[in-house]
Coordinates of C-alpha atoms in Angstrom, one line a residue:
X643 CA -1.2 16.0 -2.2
X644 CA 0.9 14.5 0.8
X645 CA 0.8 11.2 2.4
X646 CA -1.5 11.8 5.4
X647 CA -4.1 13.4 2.5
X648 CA -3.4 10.2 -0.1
X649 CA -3.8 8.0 3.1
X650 CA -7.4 9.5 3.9
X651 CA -8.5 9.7 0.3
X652 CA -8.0 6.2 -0.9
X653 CA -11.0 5.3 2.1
X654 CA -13.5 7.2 0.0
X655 CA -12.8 5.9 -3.3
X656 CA -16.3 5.2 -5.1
X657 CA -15.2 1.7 -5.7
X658 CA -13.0 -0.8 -3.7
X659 CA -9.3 -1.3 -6.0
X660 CA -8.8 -5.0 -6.9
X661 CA -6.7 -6.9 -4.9
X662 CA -3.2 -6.4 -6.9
X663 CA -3.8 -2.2 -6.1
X664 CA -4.9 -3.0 -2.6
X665 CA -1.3 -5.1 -1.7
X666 CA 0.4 -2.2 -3.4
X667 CA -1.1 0.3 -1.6
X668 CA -0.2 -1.6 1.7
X669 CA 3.1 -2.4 0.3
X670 CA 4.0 1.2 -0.2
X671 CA 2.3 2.2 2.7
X672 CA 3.7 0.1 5.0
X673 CA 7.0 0.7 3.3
X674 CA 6.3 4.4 4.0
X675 CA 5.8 4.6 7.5
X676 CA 7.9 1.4 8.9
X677 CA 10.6 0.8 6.3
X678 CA 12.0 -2.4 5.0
X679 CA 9.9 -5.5 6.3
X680 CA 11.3 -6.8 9.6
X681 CA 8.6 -9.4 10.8
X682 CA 8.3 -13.0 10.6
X683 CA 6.4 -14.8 7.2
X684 CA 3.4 -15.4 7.5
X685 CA 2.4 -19.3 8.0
X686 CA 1.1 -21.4 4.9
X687 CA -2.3 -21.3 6.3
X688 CA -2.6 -17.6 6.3
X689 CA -2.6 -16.4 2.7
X690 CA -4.4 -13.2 3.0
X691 CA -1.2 -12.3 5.3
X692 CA 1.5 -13.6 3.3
X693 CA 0.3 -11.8 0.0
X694 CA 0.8 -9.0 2.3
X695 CA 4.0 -9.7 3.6
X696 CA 5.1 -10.8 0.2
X697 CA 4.2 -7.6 -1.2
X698 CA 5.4 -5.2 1.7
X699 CA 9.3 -7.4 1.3
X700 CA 9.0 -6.7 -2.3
X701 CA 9.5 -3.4 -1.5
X702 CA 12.9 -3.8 0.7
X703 CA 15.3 -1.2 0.0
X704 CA 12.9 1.3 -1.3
X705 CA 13.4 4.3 0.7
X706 CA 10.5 5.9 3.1
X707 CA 10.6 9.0 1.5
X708 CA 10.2 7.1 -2.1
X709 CA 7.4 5.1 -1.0
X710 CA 5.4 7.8 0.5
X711 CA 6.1 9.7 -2.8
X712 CA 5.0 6.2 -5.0
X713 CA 1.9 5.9 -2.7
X714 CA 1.1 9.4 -3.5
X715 CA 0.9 8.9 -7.2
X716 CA -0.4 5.2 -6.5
X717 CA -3.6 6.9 -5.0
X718 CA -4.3 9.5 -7.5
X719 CA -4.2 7.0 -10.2
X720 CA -6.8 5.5 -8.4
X721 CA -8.9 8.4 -7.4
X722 CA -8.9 9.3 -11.7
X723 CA -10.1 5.3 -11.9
X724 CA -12.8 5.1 -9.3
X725 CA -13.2 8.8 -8.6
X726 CA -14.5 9.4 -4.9
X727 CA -17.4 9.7 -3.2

């Protein structure tokens, strides 16, 4: 499966990932298609966006190509847990 095919699949998972699988599926994809996280943190206020921008930095260094191909296998391990519509 590529990347544009993992990135349309994950929206018809049965059932929503928790919250750790969703930041690392933004992390990676993110990661994927910008590169290493170049925006400002977040404010204290904002926690949704700071988990996000905590997990995206985490993934500094990682190479696009690496985090399209970690994203891939992310997403199939999800589609053989929740299975898709």
């Amino acid at each position: 499966m590529t990347f544009e095919e993992a990135a349309a699949k994950v929206k018809k998972l049965k059932t929503s990932p928790n919250n750790d699988e969703l930041l690392e599926l933004y992390a990676l994809y993110k990661q994927g298609t910008v590169g290493d996280n170049n925006t400002p943190k977040p404010g204290m206020l904002d926690m949704k966006g700071k988990a996000k921008w905590n997990a995206w930095d985490g993934k500094k260094g990682t190479s696009q190509d690496k985090a399209k191909e970690l994203y891939v296998e992310k997403v199939d391990a999800l589609v053989g847990k929740y299975g898709l519509e």
